[in-house]
PDB file of N, CA and C in Angstrom:
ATOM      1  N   UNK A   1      37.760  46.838 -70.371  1.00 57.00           N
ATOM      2  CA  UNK A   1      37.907  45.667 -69.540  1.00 57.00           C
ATOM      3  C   UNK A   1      37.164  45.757 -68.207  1.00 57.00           C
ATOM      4  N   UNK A   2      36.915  47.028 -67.263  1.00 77.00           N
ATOM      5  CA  UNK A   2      36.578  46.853 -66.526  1.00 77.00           C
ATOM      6  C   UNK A   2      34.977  46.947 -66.466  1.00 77.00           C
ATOM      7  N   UNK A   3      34.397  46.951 -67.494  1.00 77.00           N
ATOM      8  CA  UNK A   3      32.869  47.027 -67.794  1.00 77.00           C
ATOM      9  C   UNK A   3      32.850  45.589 -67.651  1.00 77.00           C
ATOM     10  N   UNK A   4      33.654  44.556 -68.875  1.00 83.00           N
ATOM     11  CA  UNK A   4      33.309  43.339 -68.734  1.00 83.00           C
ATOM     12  C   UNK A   4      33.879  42.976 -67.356  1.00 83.00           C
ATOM     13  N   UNK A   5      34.556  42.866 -66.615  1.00 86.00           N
ATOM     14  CA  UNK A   5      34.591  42.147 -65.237  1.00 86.00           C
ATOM     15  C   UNK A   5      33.722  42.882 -64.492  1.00 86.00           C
ATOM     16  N   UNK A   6      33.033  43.975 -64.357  1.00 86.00           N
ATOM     17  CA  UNK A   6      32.144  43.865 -63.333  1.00 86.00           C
ATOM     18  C   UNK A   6      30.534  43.531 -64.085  1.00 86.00           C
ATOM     19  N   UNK A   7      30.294  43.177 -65.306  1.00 89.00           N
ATOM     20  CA  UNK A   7      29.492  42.229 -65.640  1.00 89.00           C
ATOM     21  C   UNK A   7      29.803  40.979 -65.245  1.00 89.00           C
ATOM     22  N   UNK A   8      30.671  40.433 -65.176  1.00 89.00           N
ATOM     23  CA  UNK A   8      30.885  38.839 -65.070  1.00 89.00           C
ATOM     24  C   UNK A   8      30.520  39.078 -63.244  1.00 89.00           C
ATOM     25  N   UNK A   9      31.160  39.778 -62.762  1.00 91.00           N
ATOM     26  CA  UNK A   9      31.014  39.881 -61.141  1.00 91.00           C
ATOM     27  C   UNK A   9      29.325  39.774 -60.978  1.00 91.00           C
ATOM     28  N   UNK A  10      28.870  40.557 -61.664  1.00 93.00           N
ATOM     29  CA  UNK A  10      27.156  40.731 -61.147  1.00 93.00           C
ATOM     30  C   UNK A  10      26.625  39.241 -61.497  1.00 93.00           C
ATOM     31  N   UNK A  11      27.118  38.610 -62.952  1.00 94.00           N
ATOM     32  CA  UNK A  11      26.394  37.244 -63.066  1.00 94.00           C
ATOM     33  C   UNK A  11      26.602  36.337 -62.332  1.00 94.00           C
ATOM     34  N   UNK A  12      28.093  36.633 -61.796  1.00 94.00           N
ATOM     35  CA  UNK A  12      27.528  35.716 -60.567  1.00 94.00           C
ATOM     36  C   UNK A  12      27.283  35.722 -59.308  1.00 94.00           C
ATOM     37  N   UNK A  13      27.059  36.954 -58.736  1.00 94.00           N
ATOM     38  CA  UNK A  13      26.535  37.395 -57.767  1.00 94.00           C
ATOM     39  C   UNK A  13      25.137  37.091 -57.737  1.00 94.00           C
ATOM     40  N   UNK A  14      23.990  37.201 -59.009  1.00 94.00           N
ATOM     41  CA  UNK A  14      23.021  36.913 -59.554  1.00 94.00           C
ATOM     42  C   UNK A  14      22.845  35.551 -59.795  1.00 94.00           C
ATOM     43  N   UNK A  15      23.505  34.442 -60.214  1.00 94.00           N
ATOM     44  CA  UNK A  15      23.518  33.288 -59.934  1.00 94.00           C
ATOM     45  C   UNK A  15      23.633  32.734 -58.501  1.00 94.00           C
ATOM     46  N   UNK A  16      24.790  33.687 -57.243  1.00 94.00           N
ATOM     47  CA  UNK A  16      24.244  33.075 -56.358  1.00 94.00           C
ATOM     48  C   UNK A  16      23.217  33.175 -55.435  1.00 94.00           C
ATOM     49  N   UNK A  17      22.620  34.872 -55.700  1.00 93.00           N
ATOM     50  CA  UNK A  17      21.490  35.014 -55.261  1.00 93.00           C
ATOM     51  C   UNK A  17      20.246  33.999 -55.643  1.00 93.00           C
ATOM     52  N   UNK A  18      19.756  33.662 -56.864  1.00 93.00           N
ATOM     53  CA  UNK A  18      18.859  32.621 -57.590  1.00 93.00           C
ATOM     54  C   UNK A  18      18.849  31.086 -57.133  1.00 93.00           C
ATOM     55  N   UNK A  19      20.198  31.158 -56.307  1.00 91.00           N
ATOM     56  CA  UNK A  19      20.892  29.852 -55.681  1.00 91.00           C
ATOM     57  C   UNK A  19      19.672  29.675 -54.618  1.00 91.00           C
ATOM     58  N   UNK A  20      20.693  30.641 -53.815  1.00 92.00           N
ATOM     59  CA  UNK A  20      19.732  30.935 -52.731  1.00 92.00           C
ATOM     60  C   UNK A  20      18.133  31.066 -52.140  1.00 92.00           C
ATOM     61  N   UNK A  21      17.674  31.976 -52.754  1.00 91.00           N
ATOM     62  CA  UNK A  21      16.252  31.953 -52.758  1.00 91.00           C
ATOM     63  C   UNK A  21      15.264  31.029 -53.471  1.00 91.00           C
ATOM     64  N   UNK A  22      15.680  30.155 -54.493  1.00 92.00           N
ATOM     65  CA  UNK A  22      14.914  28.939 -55.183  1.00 92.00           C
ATOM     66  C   UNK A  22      15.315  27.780 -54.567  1.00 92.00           C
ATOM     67  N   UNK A  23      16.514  27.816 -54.389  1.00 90.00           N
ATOM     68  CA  UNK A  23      17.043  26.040 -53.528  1.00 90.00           C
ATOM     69  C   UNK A  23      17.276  26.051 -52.413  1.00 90.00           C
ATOM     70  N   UNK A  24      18.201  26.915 -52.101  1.00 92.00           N
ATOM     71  CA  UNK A  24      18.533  26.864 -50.760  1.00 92.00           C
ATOM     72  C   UNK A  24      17.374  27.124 -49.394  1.00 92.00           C
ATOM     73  N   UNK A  25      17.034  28.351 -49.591  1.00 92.00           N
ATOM     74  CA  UNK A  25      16.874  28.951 -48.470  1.00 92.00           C
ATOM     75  C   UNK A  25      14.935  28.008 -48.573  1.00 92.00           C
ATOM     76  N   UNK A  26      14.128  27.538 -49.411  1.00 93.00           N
ATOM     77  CA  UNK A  26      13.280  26.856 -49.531  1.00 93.00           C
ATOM     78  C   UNK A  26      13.748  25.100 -48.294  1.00 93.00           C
ATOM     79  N   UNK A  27      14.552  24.398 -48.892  1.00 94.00           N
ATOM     80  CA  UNK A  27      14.809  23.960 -48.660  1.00 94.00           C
ATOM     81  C   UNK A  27      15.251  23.889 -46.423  1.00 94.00           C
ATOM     82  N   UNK A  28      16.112  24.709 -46.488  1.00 94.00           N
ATOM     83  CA  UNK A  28      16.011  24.671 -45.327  1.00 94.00           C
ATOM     84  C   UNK A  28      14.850  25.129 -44.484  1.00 94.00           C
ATOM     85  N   UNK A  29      13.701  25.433 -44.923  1.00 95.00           N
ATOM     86  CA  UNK A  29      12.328  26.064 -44.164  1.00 95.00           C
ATOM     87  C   UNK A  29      11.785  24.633 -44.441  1.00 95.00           C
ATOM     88  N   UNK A  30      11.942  23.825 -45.203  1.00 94.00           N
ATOM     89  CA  UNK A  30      11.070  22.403 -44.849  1.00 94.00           C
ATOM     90  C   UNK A  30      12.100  22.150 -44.110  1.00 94.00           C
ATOM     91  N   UNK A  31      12.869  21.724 -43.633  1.00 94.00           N
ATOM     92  CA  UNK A  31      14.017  20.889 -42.853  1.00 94.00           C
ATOM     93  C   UNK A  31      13.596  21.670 -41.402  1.00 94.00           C
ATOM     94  N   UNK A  32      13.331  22.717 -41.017  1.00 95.00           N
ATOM     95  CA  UNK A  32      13.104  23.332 -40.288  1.00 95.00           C
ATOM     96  C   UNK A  32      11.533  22.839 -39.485  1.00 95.00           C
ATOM     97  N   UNK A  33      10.824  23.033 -40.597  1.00 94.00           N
ATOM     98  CA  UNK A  33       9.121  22.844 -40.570  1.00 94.00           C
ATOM     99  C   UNK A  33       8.904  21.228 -40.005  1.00 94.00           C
ATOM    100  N   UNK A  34       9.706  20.325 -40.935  1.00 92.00           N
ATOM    101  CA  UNK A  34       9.905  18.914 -40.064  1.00 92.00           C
ATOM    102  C   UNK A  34      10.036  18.697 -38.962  1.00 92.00           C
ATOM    103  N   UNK A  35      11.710  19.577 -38.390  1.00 92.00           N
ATOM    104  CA  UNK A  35      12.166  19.140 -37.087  1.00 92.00           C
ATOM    105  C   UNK A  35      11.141  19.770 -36.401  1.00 92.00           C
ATOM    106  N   UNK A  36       9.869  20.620 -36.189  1.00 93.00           N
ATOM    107  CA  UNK A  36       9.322  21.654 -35.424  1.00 93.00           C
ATOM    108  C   UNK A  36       8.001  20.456 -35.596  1.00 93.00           C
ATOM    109  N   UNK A  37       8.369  19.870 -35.903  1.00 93.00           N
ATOM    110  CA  UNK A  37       6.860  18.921 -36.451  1.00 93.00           C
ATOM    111  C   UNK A  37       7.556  17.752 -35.099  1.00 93.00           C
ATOM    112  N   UNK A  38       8.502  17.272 -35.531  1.00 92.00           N
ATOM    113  CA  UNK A  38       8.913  15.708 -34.726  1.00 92.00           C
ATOM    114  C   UNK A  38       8.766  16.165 -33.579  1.00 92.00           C
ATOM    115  N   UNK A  39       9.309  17.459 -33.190  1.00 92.00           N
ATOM    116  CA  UNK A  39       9.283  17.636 -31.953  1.00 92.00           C
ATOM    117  C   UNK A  39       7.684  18.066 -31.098  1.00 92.00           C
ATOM    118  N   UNK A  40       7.238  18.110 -31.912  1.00 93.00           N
ATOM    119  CA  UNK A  40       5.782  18.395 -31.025  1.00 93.00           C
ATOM    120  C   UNK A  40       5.106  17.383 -31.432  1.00 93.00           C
ATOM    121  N   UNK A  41       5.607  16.338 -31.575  1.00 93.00           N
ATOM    122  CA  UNK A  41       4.570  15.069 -31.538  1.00 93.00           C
ATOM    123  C   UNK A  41       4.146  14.704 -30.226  1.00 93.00           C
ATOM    124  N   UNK A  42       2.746  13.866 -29.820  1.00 94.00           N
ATOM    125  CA  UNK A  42       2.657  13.355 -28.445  1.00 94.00           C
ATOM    126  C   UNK A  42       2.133  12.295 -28.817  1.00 94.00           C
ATOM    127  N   UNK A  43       1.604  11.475 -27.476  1.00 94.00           N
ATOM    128  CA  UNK A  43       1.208   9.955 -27.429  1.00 94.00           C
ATOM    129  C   UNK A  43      -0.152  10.128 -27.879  1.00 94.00           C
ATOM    130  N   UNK A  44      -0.275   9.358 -28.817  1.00 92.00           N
ATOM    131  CA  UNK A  44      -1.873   9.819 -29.602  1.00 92.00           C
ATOM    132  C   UNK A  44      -1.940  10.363 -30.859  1.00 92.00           C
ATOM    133  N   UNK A  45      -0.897  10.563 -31.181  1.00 94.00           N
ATOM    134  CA  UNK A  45      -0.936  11.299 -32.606  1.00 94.00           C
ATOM    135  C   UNK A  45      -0.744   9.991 -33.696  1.00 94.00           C
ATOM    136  N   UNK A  46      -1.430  10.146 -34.506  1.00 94.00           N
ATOM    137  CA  UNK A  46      -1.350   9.381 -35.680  1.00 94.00           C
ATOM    138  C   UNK A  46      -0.381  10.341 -37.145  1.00 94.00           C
ATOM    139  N   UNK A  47       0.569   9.107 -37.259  1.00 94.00           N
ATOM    140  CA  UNK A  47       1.808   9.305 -37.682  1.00 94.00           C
ATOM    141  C   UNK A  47       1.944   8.702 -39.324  1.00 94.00           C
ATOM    142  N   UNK A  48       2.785   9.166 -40.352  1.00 93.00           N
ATOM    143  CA  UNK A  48       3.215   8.179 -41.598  1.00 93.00           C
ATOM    144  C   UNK A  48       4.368   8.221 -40.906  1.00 93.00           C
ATOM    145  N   UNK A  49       5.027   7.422 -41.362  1.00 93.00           N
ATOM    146  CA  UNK A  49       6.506   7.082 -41.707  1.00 93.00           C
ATOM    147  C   UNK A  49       7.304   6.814 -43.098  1.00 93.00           C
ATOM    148  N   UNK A  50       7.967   7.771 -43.355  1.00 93.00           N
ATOM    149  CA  UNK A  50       8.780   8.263 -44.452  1.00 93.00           C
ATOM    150  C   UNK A  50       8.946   6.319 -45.408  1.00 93.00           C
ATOM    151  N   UNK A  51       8.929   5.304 -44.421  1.00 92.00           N
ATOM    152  CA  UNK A  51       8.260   3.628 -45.123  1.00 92.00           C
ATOM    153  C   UNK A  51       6.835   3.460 -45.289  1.00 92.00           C
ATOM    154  N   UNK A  52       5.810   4.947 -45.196  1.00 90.00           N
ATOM    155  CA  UNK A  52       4.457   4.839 -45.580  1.00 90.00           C
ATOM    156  C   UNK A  52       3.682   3.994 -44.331  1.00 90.00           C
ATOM    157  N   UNK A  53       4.717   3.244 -43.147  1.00 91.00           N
ATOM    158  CA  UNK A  53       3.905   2.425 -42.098  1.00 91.00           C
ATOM    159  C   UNK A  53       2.917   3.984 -41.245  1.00 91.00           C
ATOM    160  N   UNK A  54       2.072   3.476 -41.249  1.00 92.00           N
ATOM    161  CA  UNK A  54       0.711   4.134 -40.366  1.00 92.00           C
ATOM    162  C   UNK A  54       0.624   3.937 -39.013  1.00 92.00           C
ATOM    163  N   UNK A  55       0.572   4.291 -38.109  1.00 93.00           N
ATOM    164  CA  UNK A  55      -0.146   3.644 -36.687  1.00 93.00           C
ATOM    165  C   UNK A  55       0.108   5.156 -35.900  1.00 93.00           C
ATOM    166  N   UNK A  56      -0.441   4.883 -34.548  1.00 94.00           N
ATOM    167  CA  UNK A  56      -0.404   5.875 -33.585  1.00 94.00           C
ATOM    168  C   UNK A  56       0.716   5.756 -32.717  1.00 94.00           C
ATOM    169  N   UNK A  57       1.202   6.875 -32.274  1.00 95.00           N
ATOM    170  CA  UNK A  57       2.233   6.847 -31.209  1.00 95.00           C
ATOM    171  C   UNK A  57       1.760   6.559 -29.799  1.00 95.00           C
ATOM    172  N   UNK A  58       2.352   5.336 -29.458  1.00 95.00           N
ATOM    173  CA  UNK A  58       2.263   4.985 -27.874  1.00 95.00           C
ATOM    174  C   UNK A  58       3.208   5.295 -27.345  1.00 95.00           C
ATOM    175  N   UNK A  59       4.895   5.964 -27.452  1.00 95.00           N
ATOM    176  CA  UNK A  59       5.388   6.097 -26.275  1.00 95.00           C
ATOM    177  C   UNK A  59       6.505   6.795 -26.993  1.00 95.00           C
ATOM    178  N   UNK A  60       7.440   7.659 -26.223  1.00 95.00           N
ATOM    179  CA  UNK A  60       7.882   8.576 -27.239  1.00 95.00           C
ATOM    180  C   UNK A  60       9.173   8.738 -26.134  1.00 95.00           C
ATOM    181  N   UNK A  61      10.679   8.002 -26.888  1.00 93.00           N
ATOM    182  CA  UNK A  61      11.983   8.136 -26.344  1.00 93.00           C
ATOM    183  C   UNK A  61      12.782   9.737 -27.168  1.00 93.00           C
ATOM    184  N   UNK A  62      13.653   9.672 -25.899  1.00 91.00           N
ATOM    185  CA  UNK A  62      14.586  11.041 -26.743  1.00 91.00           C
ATOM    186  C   UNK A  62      14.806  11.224 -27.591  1.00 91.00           C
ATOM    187  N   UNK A  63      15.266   9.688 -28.656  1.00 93.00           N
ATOM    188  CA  UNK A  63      15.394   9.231 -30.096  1.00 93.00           C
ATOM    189  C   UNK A  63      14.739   8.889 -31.072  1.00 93.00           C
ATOM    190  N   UNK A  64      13.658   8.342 -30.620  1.00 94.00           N
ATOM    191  CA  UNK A  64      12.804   7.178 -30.888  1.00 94.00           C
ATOM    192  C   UNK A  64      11.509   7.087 -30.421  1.00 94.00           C
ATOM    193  N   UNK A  65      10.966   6.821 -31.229  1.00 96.00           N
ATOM    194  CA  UNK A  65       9.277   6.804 -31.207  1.00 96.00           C
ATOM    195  C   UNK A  65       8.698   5.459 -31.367  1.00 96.00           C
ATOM    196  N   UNK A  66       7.854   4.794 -30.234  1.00 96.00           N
ATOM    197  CA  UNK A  66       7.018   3.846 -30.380  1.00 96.00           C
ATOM    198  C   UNK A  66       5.840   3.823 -30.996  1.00 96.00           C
ATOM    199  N   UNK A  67       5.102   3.171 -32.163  1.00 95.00           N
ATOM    200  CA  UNK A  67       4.131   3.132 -32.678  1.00 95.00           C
ATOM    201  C   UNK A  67       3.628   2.201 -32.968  1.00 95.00           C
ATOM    202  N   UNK A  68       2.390   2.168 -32.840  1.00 94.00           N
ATOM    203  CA  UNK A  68       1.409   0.984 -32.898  1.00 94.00           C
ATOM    204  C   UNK A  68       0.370   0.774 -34.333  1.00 94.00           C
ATOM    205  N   UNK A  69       0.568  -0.240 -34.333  1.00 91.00           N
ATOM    206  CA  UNK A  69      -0.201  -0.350 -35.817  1.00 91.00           C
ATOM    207  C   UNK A  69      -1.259  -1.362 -35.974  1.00 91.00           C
ATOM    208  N   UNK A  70      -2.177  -0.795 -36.627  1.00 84.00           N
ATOM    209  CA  UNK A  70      -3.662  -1.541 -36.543  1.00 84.00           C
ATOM    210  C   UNK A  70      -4.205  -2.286 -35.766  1.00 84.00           C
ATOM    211  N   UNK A  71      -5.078  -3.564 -36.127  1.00 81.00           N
ATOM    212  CA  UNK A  71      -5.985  -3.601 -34.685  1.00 81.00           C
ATOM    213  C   UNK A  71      -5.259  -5.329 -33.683  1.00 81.00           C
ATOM    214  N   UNK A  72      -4.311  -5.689 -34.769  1.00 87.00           N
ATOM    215  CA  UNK A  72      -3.896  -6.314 -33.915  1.00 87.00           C
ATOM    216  C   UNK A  72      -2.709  -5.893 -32.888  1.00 87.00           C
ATOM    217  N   UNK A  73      -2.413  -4.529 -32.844  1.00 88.00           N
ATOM    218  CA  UNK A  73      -1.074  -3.389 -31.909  1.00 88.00           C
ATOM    219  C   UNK A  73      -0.212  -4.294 -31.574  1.00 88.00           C
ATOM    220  N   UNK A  74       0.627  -4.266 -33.315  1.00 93.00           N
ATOM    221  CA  UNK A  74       1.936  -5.124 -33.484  1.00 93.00           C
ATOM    222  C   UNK A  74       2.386  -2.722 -33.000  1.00 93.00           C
ATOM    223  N   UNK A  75       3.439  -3.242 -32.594  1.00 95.00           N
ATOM    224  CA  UNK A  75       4.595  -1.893 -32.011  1.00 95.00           C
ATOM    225  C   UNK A  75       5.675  -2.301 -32.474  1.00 95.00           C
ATOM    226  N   UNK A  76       5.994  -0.967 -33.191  1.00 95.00           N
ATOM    227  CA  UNK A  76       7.501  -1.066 -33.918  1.00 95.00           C
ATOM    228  C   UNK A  76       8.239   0.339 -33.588  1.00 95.00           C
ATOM    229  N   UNK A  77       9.683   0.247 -32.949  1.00 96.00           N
ATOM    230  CA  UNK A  77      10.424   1.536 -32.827  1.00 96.00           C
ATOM    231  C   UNK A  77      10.917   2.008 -34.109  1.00 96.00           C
ATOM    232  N   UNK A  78      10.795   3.225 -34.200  1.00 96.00           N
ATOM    233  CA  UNK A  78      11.299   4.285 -35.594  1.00 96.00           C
ATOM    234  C   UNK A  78      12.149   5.160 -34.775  1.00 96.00           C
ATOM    235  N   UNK A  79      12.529   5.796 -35.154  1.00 95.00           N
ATOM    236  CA  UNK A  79      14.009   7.040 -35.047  1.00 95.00           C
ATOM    237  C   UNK A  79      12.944   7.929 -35.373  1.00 95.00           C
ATOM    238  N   UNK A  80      12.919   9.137 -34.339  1.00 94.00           N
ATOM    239  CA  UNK A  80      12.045  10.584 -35.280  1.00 94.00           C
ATOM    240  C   UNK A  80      12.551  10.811 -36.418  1.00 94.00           C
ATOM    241  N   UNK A  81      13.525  10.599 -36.852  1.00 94.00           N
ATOM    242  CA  UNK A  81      14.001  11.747 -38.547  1.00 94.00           C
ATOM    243  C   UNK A  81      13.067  10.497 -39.205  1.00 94.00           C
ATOM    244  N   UNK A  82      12.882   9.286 -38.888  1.00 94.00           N
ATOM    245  CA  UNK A  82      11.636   8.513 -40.204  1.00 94.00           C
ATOM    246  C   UNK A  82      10.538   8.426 -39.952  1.00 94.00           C
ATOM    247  N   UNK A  83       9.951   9.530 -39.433  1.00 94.00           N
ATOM    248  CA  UNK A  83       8.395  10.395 -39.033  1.00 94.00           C
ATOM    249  C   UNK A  83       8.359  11.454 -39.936  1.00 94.00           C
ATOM    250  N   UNK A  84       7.761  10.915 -41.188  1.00 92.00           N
ATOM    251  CA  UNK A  84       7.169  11.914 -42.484  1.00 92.00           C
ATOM    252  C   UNK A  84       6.379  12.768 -42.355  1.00 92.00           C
ATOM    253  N   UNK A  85       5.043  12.235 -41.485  1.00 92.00           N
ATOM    254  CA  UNK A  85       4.210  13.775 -40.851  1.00 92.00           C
ATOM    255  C   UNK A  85       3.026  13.091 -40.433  1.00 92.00           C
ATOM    256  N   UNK A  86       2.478  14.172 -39.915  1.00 91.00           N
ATOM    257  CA  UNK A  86       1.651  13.504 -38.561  1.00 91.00           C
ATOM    258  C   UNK A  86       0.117  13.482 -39.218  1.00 91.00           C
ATOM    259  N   UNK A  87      -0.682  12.523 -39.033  1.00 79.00           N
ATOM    260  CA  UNK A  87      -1.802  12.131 -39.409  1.00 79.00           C
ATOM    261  C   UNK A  87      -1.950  11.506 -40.506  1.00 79.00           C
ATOM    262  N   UNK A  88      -2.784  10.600 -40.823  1.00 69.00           N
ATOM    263  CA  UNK A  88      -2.548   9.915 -42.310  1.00 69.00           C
ATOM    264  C   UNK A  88      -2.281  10.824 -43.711  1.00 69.00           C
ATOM    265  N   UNK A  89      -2.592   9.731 -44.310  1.00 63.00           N
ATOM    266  CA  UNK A  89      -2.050   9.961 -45.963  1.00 63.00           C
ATOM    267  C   UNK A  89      -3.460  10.768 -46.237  1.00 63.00           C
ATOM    268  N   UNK A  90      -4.415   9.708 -45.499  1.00 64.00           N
ATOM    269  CA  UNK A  90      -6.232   9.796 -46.215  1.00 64.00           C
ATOM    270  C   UNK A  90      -5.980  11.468 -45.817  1.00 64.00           C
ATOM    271  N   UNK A  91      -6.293  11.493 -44.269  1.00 63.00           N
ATOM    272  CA  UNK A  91      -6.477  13.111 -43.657  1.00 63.00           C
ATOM    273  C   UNK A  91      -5.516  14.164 -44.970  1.00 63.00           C
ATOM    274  N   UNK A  92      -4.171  13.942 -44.923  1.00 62.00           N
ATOM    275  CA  UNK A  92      -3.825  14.867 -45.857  1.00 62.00           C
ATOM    276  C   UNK A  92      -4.128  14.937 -47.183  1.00 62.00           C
ATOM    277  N   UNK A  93      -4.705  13.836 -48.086  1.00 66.00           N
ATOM    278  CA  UNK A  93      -5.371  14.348 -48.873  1.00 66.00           C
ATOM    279  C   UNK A  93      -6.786  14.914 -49.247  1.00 66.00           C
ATOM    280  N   UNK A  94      -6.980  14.803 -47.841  1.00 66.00           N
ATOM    281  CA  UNK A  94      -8.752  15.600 -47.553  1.00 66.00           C
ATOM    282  C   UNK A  94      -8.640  16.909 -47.253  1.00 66.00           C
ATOM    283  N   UNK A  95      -7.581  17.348 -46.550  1.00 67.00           N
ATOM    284  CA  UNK A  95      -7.118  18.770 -46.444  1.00 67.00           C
ATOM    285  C   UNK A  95      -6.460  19.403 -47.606  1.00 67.00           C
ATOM    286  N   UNK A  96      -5.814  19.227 -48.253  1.00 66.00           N
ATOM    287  CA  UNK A  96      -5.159  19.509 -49.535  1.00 66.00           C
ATOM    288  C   UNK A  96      -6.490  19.431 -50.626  1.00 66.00           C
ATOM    289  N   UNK A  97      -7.668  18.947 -50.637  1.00 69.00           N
ATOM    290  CA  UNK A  97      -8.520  18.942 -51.643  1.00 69.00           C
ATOM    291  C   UNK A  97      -9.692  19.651 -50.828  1.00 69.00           C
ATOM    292  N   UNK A  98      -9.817  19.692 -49.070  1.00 72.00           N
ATOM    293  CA  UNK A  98     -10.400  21.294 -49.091  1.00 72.00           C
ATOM    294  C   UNK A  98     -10.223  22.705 -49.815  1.00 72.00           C
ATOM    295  N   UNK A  99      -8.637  23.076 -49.554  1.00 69.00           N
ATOM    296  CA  UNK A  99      -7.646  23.779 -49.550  1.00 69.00           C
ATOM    297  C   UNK A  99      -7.808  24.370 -51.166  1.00 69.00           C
ATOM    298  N   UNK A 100      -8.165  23.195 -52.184  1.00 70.00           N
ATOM    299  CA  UNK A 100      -7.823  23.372 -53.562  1.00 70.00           C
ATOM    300  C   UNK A 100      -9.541  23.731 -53.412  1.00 70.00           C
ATOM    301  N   UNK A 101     -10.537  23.546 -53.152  1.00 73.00           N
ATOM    302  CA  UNK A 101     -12.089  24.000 -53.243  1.00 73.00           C
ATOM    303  C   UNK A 101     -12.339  24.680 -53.121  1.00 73.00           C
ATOM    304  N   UNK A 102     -11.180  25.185 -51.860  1.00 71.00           N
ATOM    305  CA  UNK A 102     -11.611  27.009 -51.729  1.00 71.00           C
ATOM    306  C   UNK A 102     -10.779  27.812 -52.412  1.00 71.00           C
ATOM    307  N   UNK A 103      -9.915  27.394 -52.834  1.00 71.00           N
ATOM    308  CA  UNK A 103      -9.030  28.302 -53.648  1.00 71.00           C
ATOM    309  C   UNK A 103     -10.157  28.560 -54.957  1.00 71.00           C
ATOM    310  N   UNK A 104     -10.686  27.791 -55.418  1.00 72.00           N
ATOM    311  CA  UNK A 104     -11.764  27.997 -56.505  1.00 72.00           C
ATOM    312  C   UNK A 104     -13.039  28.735 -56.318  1.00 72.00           C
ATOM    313  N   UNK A 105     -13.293  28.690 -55.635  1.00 63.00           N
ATOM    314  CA  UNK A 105     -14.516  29.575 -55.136  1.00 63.00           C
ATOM    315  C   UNK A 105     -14.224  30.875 -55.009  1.00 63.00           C
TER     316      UNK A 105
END
């Protein structure tokens, strides 16, 4: 008996290790990588928003971020947590398909 309970003990000690290092602990390093992102935004940075809206930041509250969008600079307030990441969609898929060119070479 005590062979099988300290097998059952290790499987799941081993299940929650597998927890951990595939979901968890991944997970909180983007949540991390985000907030370290919102917070070093400035006026000038070109922004997505987690609604895909585009424009540049003109003015930047404790909460809340002003951004301006295209050439007629309609400005709409967002909340930082719906600041997806900074610079367009285009830019990040021009870096991500550097990134994959040199990995091939």
């Amino acid at each position: 008996m005590p062979a099988e309970t300290l097998s059952g003990f290790l499987m799941i000690l081993l299940m929650i290790a597998f927890f951990y290092f595939f979901l968890i602990r991944p997970e909180n390093k983007k949540k991390k990588e985000a907030a370290a992102m919102r917070e070093s935004l400035k006026v000038g940075d070109q922004i997505t928003t987690i609604g895909g809206v585009v424009g540049t930041i003109c003015a930047i509250k404790e909460e809340t971020i002003v951004v301006e969008t295209g050439a007629d600079r309609v400005r709409i307030e967002f909340t930082k947590w719906a600041i997806s990441s900074k610079g367009t969609q285009a830019d990040q898929n021009a870096t991500a398909q550097e990134k994959k060119d040199k990995k091939e070479k």
